[in-house]
Amino acid sequence: MSRDKASTMDTDLQKVFGPPVPELYEAATGPNGSPALTRALELRSFLALTEEQVARIRDRVHADMDPDRDMGQLSADRLRFDAQWLDAALQARDSYRTALGDLLRAMPPRAQNTRPVGTPQLKATAPLPPSAARALQRTGAAWTRRP
């Protein structure tokens, strides 16, 4: 599962959200998981999987090009096919990195994420001066007398 695999943006996720990635997955599935964290971890999972694909293709090409390998086993068609796969995997990787980076840059700093849950709303309790009360009544009357 890509949740257990590292990605190149794990450090960035931790900088924005705080805890290490495994704890972020736990927080996202909890009752107070934020939609932004869920989306970020979804993108991170896709990125980790894509980075694993890039590494597999790279390793396969390196093995095919090993200097000790028999030249008779070298295939231009196979290398072309691997180049196409690598190109597709790198494009996907770049797209996921860009999307995740954009999401992380849009997040407020962690200090702003920790605000109190129930902040009281301030209410004006002083009565309006008589002139202001009459002005409000006239304004309200003007709105109700439309033709």
PDB file of N, CA and C in Angstrom, residues 11-46:
ATOM      1  N   THR A  11       8.228  15.286   3.818  1.00  0.00           N
ATOM      2  CA  THR A  11       8.733  16.351   4.695  1.00  0.00           C
ATOM      3  C   THR A  11       7.865  17.596   4.572  1.00  0.00           C
ATOM      4  N   ASP A  12       7.438  17.919   3.339  1.00  0.00           N
ATOM      5  CA  ASP A  12       6.577  19.085   3.138  1.00  0.00           C
ATOM      6  C   ASP A  12       5.236  18.899   3.838  1.00  0.00           C
ATOM      7  N   LEU A  13       4.677  17.693   3.762  1.00  0.00           N
ATOM      8  CA  LEU A  13       3.414  17.401   4.461  1.00  0.00           C
ATOM      9  C   LEU A  13       3.571  17.595   5.966  1.00  0.00           C
ATOM     10  N   GLN A  14       4.671  17.103   6.487  1.00  0.00           N
ATOM     11  CA  GLN A  14       4.901  17.224   7.924  1.00  0.00           C
ATOM     12  C   GLN A  14       5.084  18.681   8.337  1.00  0.00           C
ATOM     13  N   LYS A  15       5.738  19.478   7.492  1.00  0.00           N
ATOM     14  CA  LYS A  15       5.913  20.900   7.813  1.00  0.00           C
ATOM     15  C   LYS A  15       4.571  21.617   7.905  1.00  0.00           C
ATOM     16  N   VAL A  16       3.638  21.256   7.022  1.00  0.00           N
ATOM     17  CA  VAL A  16       2.347  21.940   6.981  1.00  0.00           C
ATOM     18  C   VAL A  16       1.397  21.421   8.052  1.00  0.00           C
ATOM     19  N   PHE A  17       1.321  20.094   8.200  1.00  0.00           N
ATOM     20  CA  PHE A  17       0.316  19.521   9.089  1.00  0.00           C
ATOM     21  C   PHE A  17       0.830  19.135  10.465  1.00  0.00           C
ATOM     22  N   GLY A  18       2.152  18.985  10.634  1.00  0.00           N
ATOM     23  CA  GLY A  18       2.702  18.708  11.949  1.00  0.00           C
ATOM     24  C   GLY A  18       3.225  17.307  12.145  1.00  0.00           C
ATOM     25  N   PRO A  19       2.382  16.357  12.469  1.00  0.00           N
ATOM     26  CA  PRO A  19       2.883  15.018  12.808  1.00  0.00           C
ATOM     27  C   PRO A  19       3.483  14.278  11.607  1.00  0.00           C
ATOM     28  N   PRO A  20       4.204  13.194  11.861  1.00  0.00           N
ATOM     29  CA  PRO A  20       4.729  12.373  10.772  1.00  0.00           C
ATOM     30  C   PRO A  20       3.591  11.763   9.945  1.00  0.00           C
ATOM     31  N   VAL A  21       3.910  11.329   8.745  1.00  0.00           N
ATOM     32  CA  VAL A  21       2.897  10.845   7.793  1.00  0.00           C
ATOM     33  C   VAL A  21       2.007   9.732   8.366  1.00  0.00           C
ATOM     34  N   PRO A  22       2.550   8.710   9.030  1.00  0.00           N
ATOM     35  CA  PRO A  22       1.643   7.677   9.563  1.00  0.00           C
ATOM     36  C   PRO A  22       0.584   8.244  10.520  1.00  0.00           C
ATOM     37  N   GLU A  23       0.978   9.209  11.325  1.00  0.00           N
ATOM     38  CA  GLU A  23       0.023   9.830  12.248  1.00  0.00           C
ATOM     39  C   GLU A  23      -0.984  10.700  11.488  1.00  0.00           C
ATOM     40  N   LEU A  24      -0.556  11.287  10.379  1.00  0.00           N
ATOM     41  CA  LEU A  24      -1.484  12.084   9.560  1.00  0.00           C
ATOM     42  C   LEU A  24      -2.575  11.192   8.975  1.00  0.00           C
ATOM     43  N   TYR A  25      -2.213   9.989   8.537  1.00  0.00           N
ATOM     44  CA  TYR A  25      -3.224   9.058   8.027  1.00  0.00           C
ATOM     45  C   TYR A  25      -4.229   8.697   9.114  1.00  0.00           C
ATOM     46  N   GLU A  26      -3.745   8.499  10.334  1.00  0.00           N
ATOM     47  CA  GLU A  26      -4.646   8.196  11.448  1.00  0.00           C
ATOM     48  C   GLU A  26      -5.576   9.377  11.724  1.00  0.00           C
ATOM     49  N   ALA A  27      -5.015  10.589  11.701  1.00  0.00           N
ATOM     50  CA  ALA A  27      -5.827  11.786  11.957  1.00  0.00           C
ATOM     51  C   ALA A  27      -6.869  11.983  10.863  1.00  0.00           C
ATOM     52  N   ALA A  28      -6.513  11.675   9.625  1.00  0.00           N
ATOM     53  CA  ALA A  28      -7.444  11.878   8.504  1.00  0.00           C
ATOM     54  C   ALA A  28      -8.641  10.945   8.593  1.00  0.00           C
ATOM     55  N   THR A  29      -8.441   9.753   9.152  1.00  0.00           N
ATOM     56  CA  THR A  29      -9.547   8.801   9.255  1.00  0.00           C
ATOM     57  C   THR A  29     -10.338   8.970  10.545  1.00  0.00           C
ATOM     58  N   GLY A  30      -9.864   9.825  11.431  1.00  0.00           N
ATOM     59  CA  GLY A  30     -10.547  10.063  12.698  1.00  0.00           C
ATOM     60  C   GLY A  30     -11.777  10.944  12.516  1.00  0.00           C
ATOM     61  N   PRO A  31     -12.506  11.159  13.596  1.00  0.00           N
ATOM     62  CA  PRO A  31     -13.746  11.934  13.516  1.00  0.00           C
ATOM     63  C   PRO A  31     -13.531  13.408  13.172  1.00  0.00           C
ATOM     64  N   ASN A  32     -12.342  13.941  13.436  1.00  0.00           N
ATOM     65  CA  ASN A  32     -12.078  15.352  13.158  1.00  0.00           C
ATOM     66  C   ASN A  32     -11.147  15.545  11.967  1.00  0.00           C
ATOM     67  N   GLY A  33     -11.047  14.549  11.087  1.00  0.00           N
ATOM     68  CA  GLY A  33     -10.172  14.648   9.920  1.00  0.00           C
ATOM     69  C   GLY A  33     -10.632  15.748   8.986  1.00  0.00           C
ATOM     70  N   SER A  34      -9.725  16.597   8.596  1.00  0.00           N
ATOM     71  CA  SER A  34     -10.088  17.719   7.727  1.00  0.00           C
ATOM     72  C   SER A  34     -10.093  17.283   6.270  1.00  0.00           C
ATOM     73  N   PRO A  35     -10.967  17.868   5.457  1.00  0.00           N
ATOM     74  CA  PRO A  35     -10.985  17.551   4.026  1.00  0.00           C
ATOM     75  C   PRO A  35      -9.660  17.878   3.345  1.00  0.00           C
ATOM     76  N   ALA A  36      -8.994  18.945   3.763  1.00  0.00           N
ATOM     77  CA  ALA A  36      -7.708  19.311   3.158  1.00  0.00           C
ATOM     78  C   ALA A  36      -6.649  18.245   3.446  1.00  0.00           C
ATOM     79  N   LEU A  37      -6.622  17.732   4.657  1.00  0.00           N
ATOM     80  CA  LEU A  37      -5.668  16.679   5.003  1.00  0.00           C
ATOM     81  C   LEU A  37      -5.978  15.409   4.217  1.00  0.00           C
ATOM     82  N   THR A  38      -7.243  15.065   4.115  1.00  0.00           N
ATOM     83  CA  THR A  38      -7.635  13.878   3.351  1.00  0.00           C
ATOM     84  C   THR A  38      -7.203  14.007   1.902  1.00  0.00           C
ATOM     85  N   ARG A  39      -7.434  15.164   1.293  1.00  0.00           N
ATOM     86  CA  ARG A  39      -7.037  15.389  -0.100  1.00  0.00           C
ATOM     87  C   ARG A  39      -5.521  15.346  -0.240  1.00  0.00           C
ATOM     88  N   ALA A  40      -4.807  15.954   0.692  1.00  0.00           N
ATOM     89  CA  ALA A  40      -3.341  15.958   0.623  1.00  0.00           C
ATOM     90  C   ALA A  40      -2.793  14.535   0.722  1.00  0.00           C
ATOM     91  N   LEU A  41      -3.358  13.732   1.598  1.00  0.00           N
ATOM     92  CA  LEU A  41      -2.875  12.359   1.746  1.00  0.00           C
ATOM     93  C   LEU A  41      -3.248  11.498   0.550  1.00  0.00           C
ATOM     94  N   GLU A  42      -4.375  11.790  -0.067  1.00  0.00           N
ATOM     95  CA  GLU A  42      -4.748  11.073  -1.286  1.00  0.00           C
ATOM     96  C   GLU A  42      -3.735  11.358  -2.399  1.00  0.00           C
ATOM     97  N   LEU A  43      -3.401  12.637  -2.574  1.00  0.00           N
ATOM     98  CA  LEU A  43      -2.394  13.002  -3.565  1.00  0.00           C
ATOM     99  C   LEU A  43      -1.036  12.388  -3.223  1.00  0.00           C
ATOM    100  N   ARG A  44      -0.695  12.381  -1.948  1.00  0.00           N
ATOM    101  CA  ARG A  44       0.572  11.804  -1.501  1.00  0.00           C
ATOM    102  C   ARG A  44       0.638  10.313  -1.810  1.00  0.00           C
ATOM    103  N   SER A  45      -0.469   9.602  -1.628  1.00  0.00           N
ATOM    104  CA  SER A  45      -0.515   8.174  -1.936  1.00  0.00           C
ATOM    105  C   SER A  45      -0.298   7.930  -3.432  1.00  0.00           C
ATOM    106  N   PHE A  46      -0.954   8.732  -4.258  1.00  0.00           N
ATOM    107  CA  PHE A  46      -0.765   8.612  -5.706  1.00  0.00           C
ATOM    108  C   PHE A  46       0.688   8.908  -6.079  1.00  0.00           C
TER     109      PHE A  46
END
